[in-house]
Short mmCIF file of C-alpha atoms and ligand atoms in Angstrom, two decimals:
data_model
loop_
_atom_site.label_atom_id
_atom_site.label_comp_id
_atom_site.label_asym_id
_atom_site.label_seq_id
_atom_site.Cartn_x
_atom_site.Cartn_y
_atom_site.Cartn_z
CA MET A 29 6.32 -17.20 -25.39
CA LEU A 30 2.64 -18.10 -25.91
CA ARG A 31 3.02 -21.18 -23.72
CA PHE A 32 -0.28 -20.63 -21.91
CA THR A 33 -1.86 -23.56 -23.78
CA GLU A 34 0.74 -26.07 -22.53
CA LEU A 35 1.72 -24.58 -19.13
CA ASP A 36 -0.81 -24.16 -16.35
CA GLN A 37 -0.97 -20.96 -14.38
CA SER A 38 1.00 -21.30 -11.18
CA TYR A 39 1.85 -19.03 -8.27
CA PRO A 40 4.95 -19.36 -6.10
CA ALA A 41 4.63 -22.03 -3.41
CA LYS A 42 2.24 -20.96 -0.66
CA ARG A 43 3.01 -22.23 2.85
CA PRO A 44 0.30 -24.51 4.29
CA ALA A 45 -2.31 -22.67 6.39
CA ASN A 46 -1.49 -24.67 9.53
CA GLU A 47 2.14 -23.67 9.37
CA ARG A 48 1.57 -19.99 8.56
CA ARG A 49 -1.03 -19.55 11.35
CA GLY A 50 1.85 -19.84 13.82
CA ASP A 51 4.15 -17.08 12.55
CA PHE A 52 4.28 -13.71 10.79
CA ASP A 53 6.55 -14.79 7.92
CA GLU A 54 5.51 -14.06 4.32
CA ILE A 55 3.17 -16.74 3.07
CA TYR A 56 4.65 -17.10 -0.44
CA ALA A 57 8.16 -18.29 -1.27
CA PRO A 58 9.73 -16.54 -4.27
CA PHE A 59 9.66 -18.26 -7.72
CA ASN A 60 12.73 -20.35 -8.51
CA PRO A 61 14.41 -19.26 -11.78
CA LYS A 62 12.79 -22.01 -13.89
CA ALA A 63 9.28 -21.44 -12.55
CA GLY A 64 9.68 -17.67 -13.02
CA ALA A 65 10.82 -18.07 -16.63
CA ASP A 66 8.08 -20.63 -17.39
CA GLN A 67 5.31 -18.47 -16.00
CA ALA A 68 6.63 -15.41 -17.87
CA ALA A 69 6.63 -17.50 -21.07
CA ARG A 70 2.85 -18.02 -20.81
CA CYS A 71 2.37 -14.42 -22.03
CA SER A 72 1.00 -14.13 -25.56
CA GLN A 73 2.75 -10.75 -26.21
CA CYS A 74 -0.47 -8.97 -27.12
CA GLY A 75 -0.22 -6.13 -29.64
CA VAL A 76 -2.54 -4.14 -27.39
CA PRO A 77 -1.57 -5.30 -23.88
CA PHE A 78 -4.61 -4.90 -21.64
CA CYS A 79 -2.47 -5.86 -18.63
CA GLN A 80 -0.58 -2.59 -19.12
CA SER A 81 -3.81 -0.58 -19.15
CA GLY A 82 -4.85 -2.37 -15.95
CA CYS A 83 -1.62 -1.32 -14.20
CA PRO A 84 -1.74 2.22 -12.72
CA LEU A 85 1.99 2.62 -13.54
CA HIS A 86 1.53 1.42 -17.14
CA ASN A 87 4.43 -0.95 -16.58
CA ASP A 88 5.93 -2.45 -19.75
CA ILE A 89 4.66 -5.85 -18.69
CA PRO A 90 4.94 -7.77 -22.00
CA ASP A 91 8.53 -6.55 -22.47
CA TRP A 92 9.79 -7.61 -19.06
CA LEU A 93 7.89 -10.90 -19.25
CA MET A 94 9.62 -11.71 -22.54
CA LEU A 95 13.06 -10.78 -21.15
CA ALA A 96 12.44 -12.87 -18.01
CA ALA A 97 11.27 -15.82 -20.11
CA GLU A 98 14.55 -15.59 -22.08
CA GLY A 99 16.60 -15.42 -18.86
CA ARG A 100 17.74 -11.84 -19.65
CA MET A 101 17.09 -10.84 -16.05
CA ARG A 102 19.20 -7.72 -15.85
CA GLU A 103 17.42 -6.22 -18.86
CA ALA A 104 14.07 -7.32 -17.41
CA TRP A 105 14.88 -5.51 -14.16
CA GLU A 106 16.05 -2.36 -16.00
CA ARG A 107 12.79 -2.33 -17.95
CA SER A 108 10.69 -2.93 -14.84
CA SER A 109 12.45 -0.33 -12.69
CA ALA A 110 12.17 2.31 -15.43
CA THR A 111 8.48 2.74 -14.63
CA SER A 112 8.33 1.66 -10.97
CA THR A 113 10.44 2.61 -7.97
CA LEU A 114 9.09 -0.24 -5.77
CA PRO A 115 8.31 -3.17 -8.11
CA GLU A 116 9.00 -5.96 -5.60
CA ILE A 117 6.54 -4.32 -3.20
CA CYS A 118 3.80 -3.97 -5.85
CA GLY A 119 4.47 -7.55 -6.97
CA ARG A 120 3.71 -8.66 -3.40
CA ILE A 121 0.76 -6.50 -2.39
CA CYS A 122 -1.05 -5.06 -5.42
CA PRO A 123 -4.53 -6.59 -5.71
CA GLN A 124 -3.52 -8.00 -9.09
CA ASP A 125 -6.88 -9.72 -9.57
CA ARG A 126 -8.41 -6.23 -9.86
CA LEU A 127 -5.51 -4.66 -11.81
CA CYS A 128 -2.99 -6.14 -14.29
CA GLU A 129 -3.90 -9.82 -13.96
CA GLY A 130 -7.63 -9.09 -13.97
CA ALA A 131 -7.13 -7.38 -17.35
CA CYS A 132 -4.88 -10.08 -18.89
CA VAL A 133 -6.47 -11.57 -22.04
CA ILE A 134 -5.40 -15.07 -21.02
CA GLU A 135 -7.54 -14.69 -17.92
CA GLN A 136 -10.43 -13.59 -20.13
CA SER A 137 -9.91 -16.64 -22.41
CA GLY A 138 -10.23 -18.97 -19.40
CA HIS A 139 -6.60 -20.18 -19.15
CA GLY A 140 -5.77 -18.23 -15.98
CA ALA A 141 -3.88 -14.90 -16.12
CA VAL A 142 -0.13 -14.70 -16.45
CA THR A 143 1.04 -14.41 -12.83
CA ILE A 144 2.42 -10.93 -13.48
CA GLY A 145 2.88 -9.79 -9.86
CA ALA A 146 4.87 -12.88 -8.88
CA VAL A 147 7.15 -12.52 -11.94
CA GLU A 148 7.64 -8.82 -11.13
CA THR A 149 8.75 -9.75 -7.59
CA HIS A 150 11.00 -12.50 -8.97
CA ILE A 151 12.76 -10.06 -11.36
CA THR A 152 13.52 -7.46 -8.67
CA GLU A 153 14.45 -10.02 -6.02
CA THR A 154 16.98 -11.38 -8.54
CA ALA A 155 18.30 -7.83 -9.00
CA TRP A 156 18.77 -7.42 -5.23
CA LYS A 157 20.47 -10.80 -4.98
CA GLU A 158 22.82 -10.06 -7.86
CA GLY A 159 23.74 -6.64 -6.42
CA TRP A 160 22.38 -4.68 -9.40
CA ILE A 161 20.42 -2.30 -7.16
CA GLU A 162 22.99 0.21 -5.94
CA PRO A 163 22.81 3.63 -4.31
CA ILE A 164 21.87 6.44 -6.69
CA HIS A 165 24.76 8.53 -8.02
CA PRO A 166 23.21 11.47 -9.90
CA LYS A 167 25.17 12.68 -12.96
CA ARG A 168 25.20 16.20 -11.47
CA GLU A 169 23.90 18.05 -8.42
CA THR A 170 21.34 20.73 -9.32
CA GLY A 171 21.74 22.77 -6.13
CA PHE A 172 17.97 22.62 -5.56
CA SER A 173 16.52 21.18 -2.37
CA VAL A 174 13.16 19.43 -2.00
CA GLY A 175 11.36 18.63 1.27
CA VAL A 176 9.14 15.55 1.23
CA VAL A 177 6.65 15.16 4.09
CA GLY A 178 5.63 11.54 4.63
CA ALA A 179 7.89 8.51 4.20
CA GLY A 180 5.18 6.20 2.82
CA PRO A 181 5.27 4.82 -0.73
CA ALA A 182 4.33 8.19 -2.30
CA GLY A 183 7.12 10.02 -0.45
CA LEU A 184 9.72 7.29 -1.07
CA ALA A 185 8.88 7.13 -4.79
CA ALA A 186 9.16 10.91 -5.16
CA ALA A 187 12.44 10.99 -3.20
CA GLU A 188 14.01 8.35 -5.44
CA ARG A 189 13.11 10.07 -8.70
CA LEU A 190 14.13 13.52 -7.38
CA ARG A 191 17.48 12.25 -6.16
CA GLU A 192 18.11 10.61 -9.55
CA GLN A 193 17.72 14.08 -11.07
CA GLY A 194 20.37 15.47 -8.71
CA HIS A 195 18.17 17.35 -6.24
CA ALA A 196 18.97 17.30 -2.52
CA VAL A 197 16.07 15.55 -0.76
CA THR A 198 15.01 15.61 2.90
CA ILE A 199 12.14 13.38 4.04
CA TYR A 200 10.22 14.34 7.20
CA ASP A 201 7.96 11.86 9.00
CA ARG A 202 6.22 11.89 12.36
CA HIS A 203 6.95 8.22 12.95
CA ASP A 204 10.23 6.78 14.23
CA ARG A 205 10.64 4.55 11.15
CA ALA A 206 10.29 5.32 7.44
CA GLY A 207 7.83 3.39 5.26
CA GLY A 208 4.38 4.73 6.26
CA LEU A 209 1.70 2.05 6.07
CA LEU A 210 4.22 -0.33 4.50
CA ILE A 211 5.85 -0.52 7.95
CA TYR A 212 3.11 0.25 10.50
CA GLY A 213 -0.06 -0.84 8.65
CA ILE A 214 0.52 -3.81 6.35
CA PRO A 215 1.55 -6.93 8.31
CA ASN A 216 4.72 -8.90 7.78
CA PHE A 217 2.98 -11.95 6.35
CA LYS A 218 2.04 -9.85 3.28
CA LEU A 219 5.18 -7.73 3.13
CA ASP A 220 8.28 -8.46 5.16
CA LYS A 221 9.66 -5.33 6.86
CA SER A 222 13.17 -6.07 5.55
CA VAL A 223 11.85 -5.56 1.99
CA VAL A 224 10.86 -1.99 2.90
CA GLU A 225 13.90 -1.26 5.04
CA ARG A 226 16.43 -2.12 2.33
CA ARG A 227 14.67 0.47 0.11
CA THR A 228 14.90 3.23 2.73
CA GLN A 229 18.52 2.24 3.48
CA ARG A 230 19.33 2.55 -0.21
CA LEU A 231 17.82 6.05 -0.28
CA GLU A 232 19.92 6.99 2.75
CA ALA A 233 23.03 5.64 1.02
CA SER A 234 22.03 7.78 -1.97
CA GLY A 235 22.20 10.95 0.12
CA VAL A 236 18.51 11.32 1.00
CA VAL A 237 18.22 12.72 4.54
CA PHE A 238 15.51 11.31 6.84
CA LYS A 239 14.22 13.53 9.63
CA LEU A 240 12.00 11.17 11.60
CA GLU A 241 9.80 11.96 14.61
CA THR A 242 9.18 15.35 13.02
CA GLU A 243 5.53 16.21 12.59
CA LEU A 244 4.36 18.84 10.14
CA GLY A 245 2.01 21.20 12.00
CA ARG A 246 3.56 20.37 15.39
CA ASP A 247 7.37 20.33 15.13
CA ILE A 248 7.64 22.29 11.90
CA SER A 249 5.24 24.49 9.92
CA LEU A 250 4.58 24.43 6.20
CA ASP A 251 5.87 28.01 5.95
CA GLU A 252 9.18 26.96 7.55
CA LEU A 253 9.47 24.08 5.10
CA ARG A 254 8.74 26.37 2.16
CA SER A 255 11.48 28.74 3.22
CA ARG A 256 13.91 25.88 3.83
CA HIS A 257 13.35 24.09 0.49
CA ASP A 258 12.84 25.06 -3.15
CA ALA A 259 9.82 22.72 -3.35
CA VAL A 260 7.76 20.71 -0.87
CA PHE A 261 5.90 17.46 -1.60
CA LEU A 262 3.12 16.51 0.84
CA ALA A 263 2.48 12.76 1.06
CA ILE A 264 1.00 12.46 4.54
CA GLY A 265 -1.64 9.76 3.94
CA THR A 266 -5.08 9.46 5.56
CA TYR A 267 -5.28 8.54 9.22
CA LYS A 268 -8.70 9.58 10.54
CA ALA A 269 -10.58 6.31 11.18
CA ARG A 270 -14.21 6.24 9.99
CA ALA A 271 -16.35 6.00 13.10
CA LEU A 272 -18.89 3.32 13.99
CA THR A 273 -22.11 4.98 15.16
CA CYS A 274 -24.22 2.16 16.64
CA PRO A 275 -25.04 2.01 20.41
CA GLY A 276 -21.98 0.98 22.40
CA SER A 277 -19.50 2.32 19.86
CA GLY A 278 -18.24 4.90 22.39
CA SER A 279 -16.79 2.12 24.57
CA GLU A 280 -13.06 2.10 25.26
CA GLY A 281 -13.26 -1.59 24.41
CA LEU A 282 -13.76 -0.87 20.70
CA ILE A 283 -10.30 -0.97 19.13
CA PRO A 284 -9.44 1.05 15.99
CA ALA A 285 -7.89 -1.27 13.38
CA LEU A 286 -4.73 0.75 12.89
CA ASP A 287 -4.01 0.89 16.67
CA TYR A 288 -4.25 -2.89 16.67
CA LEU A 289 -2.08 -3.40 13.56
CA MET A 290 0.51 -0.81 14.63
CA ALA A 291 0.88 -2.55 17.99
CA SER A 292 1.37 -5.88 16.26
CA ASN A 293 3.93 -4.43 13.84
CA ARG A 294 5.81 -2.73 16.68
CA ARG A 295 5.81 -6.02 18.62
CA GLY A 296 7.41 -7.56 15.53
CA PHE A 297 10.28 -5.05 15.94
CA GLY A 298 10.72 -6.31 19.52
CA GLU A 299 9.15 -3.25 21.15
CA GLU A 300 7.09 -3.25 24.34
CA ILE A 301 3.53 -2.10 23.73
CA GLU A 302 1.71 0.42 25.86
CA GLY A 303 -1.79 -0.93 26.59
CA GLU A 304 -0.69 -4.46 25.61
CA ASP A 305 -3.80 -6.04 27.21
CA ARG A 306 -6.19 -4.07 25.00
CA LEU A 307 -4.27 -4.76 21.81
CA GLN A 308 -3.45 -8.47 22.03
CA ALA A 309 -5.76 -11.20 20.66
CA LYS A 310 -4.18 -14.25 22.31
CA GLY A 311 -6.87 -16.49 23.81
CA ARG A 312 -9.66 -14.03 23.01
CA LYS A 313 -12.78 -14.20 20.86
CA VAL A 314 -12.13 -11.57 18.23
CA ILE A 315 -14.74 -9.83 16.08
CA VAL A 316 -13.54 -7.57 13.27
CA ILE A 317 -16.08 -5.23 11.69
CA GLY A 318 -15.37 -4.35 8.02
CA GLY A 319 -14.63 -6.00 4.68
CA GLY A 320 -11.61 -4.21 3.19
CA ASP A 321 -7.88 -4.96 3.14
CA THR A 322 -7.46 -3.53 6.65
CA ALA A 323 -10.11 -5.88 8.04
CA MET A 324 -8.41 -8.84 6.34
CA ASP A 325 -5.07 -7.81 7.86
CA CYS A 326 -6.68 -7.62 11.33
CA VAL A 327 -8.36 -11.05 11.18
CA ARG A 328 -5.21 -12.73 9.89
CA THR A 329 -3.08 -10.99 12.55
CA ALA A 330 -5.48 -12.16 15.29
CA ILE A 331 -5.20 -15.76 14.02
CA ARG A 332 -1.40 -15.53 14.29
CA GLN A 333 -1.61 -14.08 17.81
CA GLY A 334 -3.44 -17.25 18.92
CA ALA A 335 -7.01 -15.93 19.23
CA ALA A 336 -9.61 -18.42 20.51
CA SER A 337 -11.81 -17.54 17.51
CA VAL A 338 -11.81 -14.85 14.81
CA THR A 339 -14.99 -13.65 13.13
CA CYS A 340 -15.31 -11.05 10.40
CA LEU A 341 -18.58 -9.16 10.19
CA TYR A 342 -19.36 -7.65 6.79
CA ARG A 343 -22.61 -6.14 5.55
CA ARG A 344 -22.38 -7.42 1.95
CA ASP A 345 -21.51 -10.92 0.67
CA ARG A 346 -18.20 -12.40 -0.51
CA GLU A 347 -18.67 -11.34 -4.15
CA ASN A 348 -19.39 -7.73 -3.17
CA MET A 349 -16.48 -7.17 -0.78
CA PRO A 350 -14.16 -4.19 -1.31
CA GLY A 351 -11.06 -6.21 -0.34
CA SER A 352 -9.09 -8.53 -2.61
CA ILE A 353 -10.74 -11.95 -3.01
CA ARG A 354 -7.29 -13.52 -2.79
CA GLU A 355 -6.89 -12.08 0.73
CA VAL A 356 -10.33 -13.41 1.73
CA SER A 357 -9.31 -16.90 0.54
CA HIS A 358 -6.11 -16.74 2.60
CA ALA A 359 -8.15 -15.73 5.66
CA GLU A 360 -10.66 -18.55 5.11
CA GLU A 361 -7.84 -21.09 4.80
CA GLU A 362 -6.33 -19.79 8.05
CA GLY A 363 -9.57 -20.35 9.96
CA VAL A 364 -11.38 -17.00 9.97
CA ILE A 365 -15.18 -17.28 10.22
CA PHE A 366 -17.05 -14.86 7.94
CA GLU A 367 -20.46 -13.58 8.95
CA TRP A 368 -21.54 -12.26 5.55
CA LEU A 369 -24.52 -9.93 5.14
CA SER A 370 -24.24 -8.78 8.74
CA ALA A 371 -23.87 -5.25 10.08
CA PRO A 372 -23.32 -4.15 13.70
CA LEU A 373 -26.63 -3.09 15.28
CA ALA A 374 -25.20 -2.60 18.79
CA LEU A 375 -22.05 -3.42 20.73
CA LYS A 376 -22.58 -5.30 24.00
CA GLY A 377 -20.64 -4.50 27.17
CA ASP A 378 -19.88 -1.34 29.11
CA ALA A 379 -17.85 1.84 28.73
CA ALA A 380 -14.58 -0.01 29.41
CA ARG A 381 -14.95 -3.42 27.79
CA LEU A 382 -17.07 -5.20 25.23
CA THR A 383 -18.62 -8.66 25.37
CA GLY A 384 -19.99 -9.03 21.86
CA VAL A 385 -21.93 -7.60 18.94
CA VAL A 386 -25.61 -7.73 18.03
CA ALA A 387 -25.60 -8.17 14.27
CA GLN A 388 -28.32 -7.06 11.89
CA ARG A 389 -28.77 -9.50 9.02
CA MET A 390 -28.82 -7.84 5.60
CA GLY A 391 -29.99 -8.61 2.08
CA LEU A 392 -28.65 -7.20 -1.18
CA GLY A 393 -30.36 -4.59 -3.36
CA ALA A 394 -29.41 -2.88 -6.62
CA PRO A 395 -25.74 -2.16 -7.47
CA ASP A 396 -24.27 1.21 -6.40
CA ALA A 397 -22.03 3.52 -8.47
CA ASP A 398 -19.07 1.10 -7.96
CA GLY A 399 -21.13 -1.81 -9.28
CA ARG A 400 -21.33 -3.46 -5.84
CA ARG A 401 -24.79 -4.46 -4.63
CA GLN A 402 -26.19 -2.26 -1.86
CA PRO A 403 -26.89 -3.88 1.52
CA VAL A 404 -30.53 -3.64 2.69
CA VAL A 405 -31.81 -4.32 6.21
CA LEU A 406 -33.79 -7.55 6.78
CA GLU A 407 -36.22 -6.32 9.45
CA GLY A 408 -36.28 -8.47 12.60
CA ALA A 409 -33.36 -10.69 11.56
CA GLU A 410 -30.66 -10.35 14.21
CA ALA A 411 -27.86 -12.48 15.62
CA ASP A 412 -25.96 -12.36 18.92
CA LEU A 413 -22.20 -12.79 18.54
CA GLU A 414 -19.89 -13.25 21.52
CA GLY A 415 -16.53 -11.51 21.48
CA ASP A 416 -14.15 -9.91 23.97
CA LEU A 417 -11.95 -8.08 21.47
CA VAL A 418 -13.92 -6.02 18.94
CA ILE A 419 -11.99 -4.19 16.22
CA ALA A 420 -13.43 -1.54 13.88
CA ALA A 421 -11.93 -1.53 10.37
CA LEU A 422 -14.21 0.81 8.43
CA GLY A 423 -11.64 2.75 6.42
CA TYR A 424 -9.82 6.07 6.67
CA GLU A 425 -10.30 9.71 5.81
CA ALA A 426 -7.95 12.69 5.74
CA GLU A 427 -7.03 14.30 9.03
CA ASP A 428 -7.77 18.03 9.37
CA ILE A 429 -5.44 19.70 6.87
CA SER A 430 -6.51 23.25 7.79
CA THR A 431 -3.85 23.03 10.54
CA LEU A 432 -1.19 23.01 7.81
CA GLY A 433 -2.02 26.51 6.58
CA ASP A 434 -3.91 28.07 3.73
CA ILE A 435 -3.93 25.10 1.34
CA SER A 436 -6.99 24.36 -0.78
CA ALA A 437 -8.96 21.22 0.19
CA THR A 438 -11.66 19.19 -1.53
CA PRO A 439 -15.10 18.68 0.11
CA ARG A 440 -13.76 15.29 1.31
CA GLY A 441 -10.99 17.07 3.23
CA THR A 442 -8.20 15.80 0.96
CA ILE A 443 -5.65 18.18 -0.61
CA ARG A 444 -6.85 19.63 -3.91
CA VAL A 445 -4.33 19.28 -6.76
CA THR A 446 -4.15 19.78 -10.48
CA GLN A 447 -3.40 16.68 -12.56
CA ALA A 448 0.29 17.48 -12.29
CA CYS A 449 0.22 17.25 -8.46
CA ARG A 450 0.46 21.04 -7.93
CA THR A 451 -1.51 22.41 -4.94
CA SER A 452 -2.98 25.90 -4.49
CA LEU A 453 0.33 27.04 -2.90
CA PRO A 454 3.25 27.84 -5.22
CA GLY A 455 6.07 25.33 -4.83
CA VAL A 456 3.91 22.89 -2.83
CA TYR A 457 2.86 19.58 -4.39
CA ALA A 458 0.88 16.64 -3.03
CA GLY A 459 0.07 13.01 -3.83
CA GLY A 460 -0.87 9.59 -2.51
CA ASP A 461 -3.76 8.94 -0.11
CA ILE A 462 -3.90 12.55 1.10
CA VAL A 463 -5.02 13.48 -2.43
CA ARG A 464 -6.95 10.37 -3.53
CA GLY A 465 -8.44 9.33 -0.18
CA ALA A 466 -7.47 5.87 1.16
CA SER A 467 -6.30 4.00 -1.94
CA LEU A 468 -3.54 1.59 -2.96
CA VAL A 469 0.24 1.49 -2.74
CA VAL A 470 0.62 1.41 -6.53
CA TRP A 471 -1.39 4.64 -6.91
CA ALA A 472 0.73 6.30 -4.21
CA ILE A 473 3.87 5.29 -6.12
CA LYS A 474 2.43 6.70 -9.34
CA ASP A 475 1.64 10.01 -7.62
CA GLY A 476 5.12 10.18 -6.08
CA GLN A 477 6.78 9.57 -9.45
CA ASP A 478 4.46 12.03 -11.25
CA ALA A 479 5.00 14.70 -8.62
CA ALA A 480 8.78 14.27 -8.90
CA ALA A 481 8.55 14.81 -12.67
CA THR A 482 6.49 17.99 -12.19
CA ILE A 483 8.76 19.32 -9.44
CA HIS A 484 11.84 18.65 -11.57
CA ALA A 485 10.30 20.40 -14.59
CA ASP A 486 9.27 23.41 -12.46
CA LEU A 487 12.73 23.69 -10.86
CA MET A 488 14.46 23.44 -14.23
CA ALA A 489 12.13 26.13 -15.61
CA ARG A 490 13.00 28.28 -12.61
CA ALA A 491 16.73 27.72 -13.21
CA ALA A 492 16.33 28.59 -16.92
CA ALA A 493 14.39 31.77 -16.10
CA GLY A 494 17.08 32.77 -13.55
CA ALA A 495 19.86 32.17 -16.09
CA ALA A 496 17.96 34.20 -18.70
CA ARG A 497 17.56 37.09 -16.25
CA GLU A 498 21.31 37.03 -15.55
CA LEU A 499 22.00 37.39 -19.29
CA GLU A 500 19.66 40.42 -19.65
CA PRO A 501 21.63 43.68 -20.16
CA ALA A 502 21.55 45.98 -17.13
CA GLU A 503 19.35 49.07 -17.70
P1 FAD B 618 1.15 6.46 3.92
O1 FAD B 618 1.67 5.12 3.57
O2 FAD B 618 0.02 6.52 4.87
O3 FAD B 618 2.37 7.32 4.46
C1 FAD B 618 2.15 8.62 4.97
C2 FAD B 618 3.28 8.97 5.91
O4 FAD B 618 3.10 10.33 6.30
C3 FAD B 618 3.30 8.15 7.19
O5 FAD B 618 4.59 7.62 7.39
C4 FAD B 618 2.92 9.14 8.29
O6 FAD B 618 3.60 8.88 9.51
C5 FAD B 618 3.39 10.44 7.68
N1 FAD B 618 2.67 11.61 8.20
C6 FAD B 618 1.34 11.79 8.29
N2 FAD B 618 1.06 13.01 8.76
C7 FAD B 618 2.25 13.62 8.99
C8 FAD B 618 2.62 14.89 9.48
N3 FAD B 618 1.72 15.81 9.84
N4 FAD B 618 3.94 15.19 9.59
C9 FAD B 618 4.89 14.27 9.23
N5 FAD B 618 4.58 13.04 8.76
C10 FAD B 618 3.28 12.73 8.62
N6 FAD B 618 -2.62 -1.07 -0.45
C11 FAD B 618 -2.26 -2.02 -1.34
O7 FAD B 618 -1.98 -1.68 -2.50
N7 FAD B 618 -2.20 -3.34 -1.00
C12 FAD B 618 -2.46 -3.75 0.27
O8 FAD B 618 -2.40 -4.94 0.55
C13 FAD B 618 -2.81 -2.78 1.24
N8 FAD B 618 -3.05 -3.14 2.52
C14 FAD B 618 -3.33 -2.19 3.44
C15 FAD B 618 -3.51 -2.55 4.76
C16 FAD B 618 -3.79 -1.60 5.72
C17 FAD B 618 -3.95 -2.02 7.14
C18 FAD B 618 -3.94 -0.24 5.35
C19 FAD B 618 -4.30 0.79 6.38
C20 FAD B 618 -3.78 0.15 4.04
C21 FAD B 618 -3.46 -0.81 3.07
N9 FAD B 618 -3.25 -0.46 1.75
C22 FAD B 618 -2.90 -1.42 0.83
C23 FAD B 618 -3.31 0.96 1.32
C24 FAD B 618 -1.89 1.56 1.24
O9 FAD B 618 -1.14 1.20 2.38
C25 FAD B 618 -1.97 3.08 1.10
O10 FAD B 618 -2.78 3.40 -0.01
C26 FAD B 618 -0.57 3.69 0.87
O11 FAD B 618 0.32 3.33 1.91
C27 FAD B 618 -0.65 5.20 0.75
O12 FAD B 618 0.64 5.71 0.64
P2 FAD B 618 0.99 7.22 1.09
O13 FAD B 618 2.44 7.36 0.86
O14 FAD B 618 0.05 8.15 0.43
O15 FAD B 618 0.64 7.27 2.64
FE1 SF4 B 619 0.45 -5.44 -11.60
FE2 SF4 B 619 0.78 -3.77 -9.55
FE3 SF4 B 619 2.89 -4.65 -10.87
FE4 SF4 B 619 1.22 -2.96 -12.05
S1 SF4 B 619 2.50 -2.55 -10.29
S2 SF4 B 619 2.14 -4.79 -12.96
S3 SF4 B 619 -0.75 -3.59 -11.17
S4 SF4 B 619 1.49 -5.90 -9.68
FE1 SF4 B 620 0.78 -11.01 -21.81
FE2 SF4 B 620 -1.64 -11.05 -20.59
FE3 SF4 B 620 -0.38 -8.77 -21.00
FE4 SF4 B 620 -1.36 -10.09 -23.09
S1 SF4 B 620 -2.54 -9.15 -21.45
S2 SF4 B 620 0.65 -9.08 -22.95
S3 SF4 B 620 -1.01 -12.18 -22.39
S4 SF4 B 620 0.32 -10.44 -19.70
#
């Protein structure tokens, strides 16, 4: 360990931009065993590991780094999977620069963080390859049944932990495939679909039942679920796109980011797409409005579809973007043009199709509550941008949850919970984006795991109370 002074920071090999522009394959190759062990050995085994505080799951990072450095991969995987149900997914798509790696003391000392995410992926990929990840065989069946609504990371994480405890688990989802945004939002070049599918297949092999194309509020009510199951976990995500309000934004030609990404992901599964012409960037001048992860996924997808040009319009500058800087760098390498400090003033075109965007140039004012500098309008400074596919990627809010029944909501329209994921309805729990607002995969996993622990504790308490009642003498 402590080899950060002699070994440079290195990430797994990244495919050249020219090559990756032409396909949807993941852009990083996995570490080979030597590189994985070397990079793990750069860790200085801090007494107070800041990396762990930077990780929402409080993963035992120094422990599994040491085990990986010593080649004790099975122990490293056992340690890593004790706190995370989807470590190879977090290793690929967590914004590590803002989480564990951003907090690593070696980063602070100027040597470059330990490449924690890449080592985490390497450990779990080794476990898959070696066949250590098997279906779950609980020690006993509890006889309790839990319904999970939403097969995204929060729902999958909860299902895994609940099944381990011996509860029968049924997952309901309105889509035809499990995985939530891991399947229909995040593109393949960040997270290959097979990585998600082998996780859902393992849950199926563990006895978890998937009821797909079943929408809560349409095909089944919350009351029905509550009578069918001993507990219900709601992990339905946030899908209401934030609207653009400038003139022209009512045009049919303005494409919501998730419609565009879902179509691309479905195409990747070999499906035919309804409205293909609207949702395909090939040969077109694409303008994406927004600066978060979704916007980065749209611009990089458009590049791979063979767009004539791809421009990203964002109202702040590079340093003040909400998205991961690593993703911005990938996009720049792949040929995306960034129009920083530019906000849409009006969309050009008619009710059916768009021909471009009039951009308002912006300056930067004082930082806001998040520490990012506020954009301010530069009066009279405008630019005309040509584009025949305009995509809005302004973020997501909760859909109307009042349709689910009498469940308490926050002013933001998300489900209100206590810290232990309990909602206002007895036996109903919630977590992930539908509680936090649009967030990150790692936080959804944490909520799923936490909710499973609460549900298990509540069910065990119920079983103990029932057993105690049975022992009471009859009056
Ligand atoms: P979701 O993943 O949204 O899953 C919710 C599931 O519930 C869906 O399958 C949905 O079909 C289902 N559902 C919804 N309503 C109903 C209903 N009424 N009945 C039945 N089923 C229902 N995070 C990162 O950490 N890294 C990234 O790189 C990253 N990139 C992203 C890119 C995009 C384009 C987007 C949109 C988000 C990205 N995120 C990223 C955020 C991340 O995907 C989410 O925070 C995470 O998926 C939330 O998990 P969840 O389980 O709460 O919800
Ligand atoms: Fe880092 Fe995410 Fe892994 Fe935590 S889960 S160690 S934040 S990559
Ligand atoms: Fe290792 Fe960095 Fe964590 Fe310290 S902060 S234990 S050096 S990974």
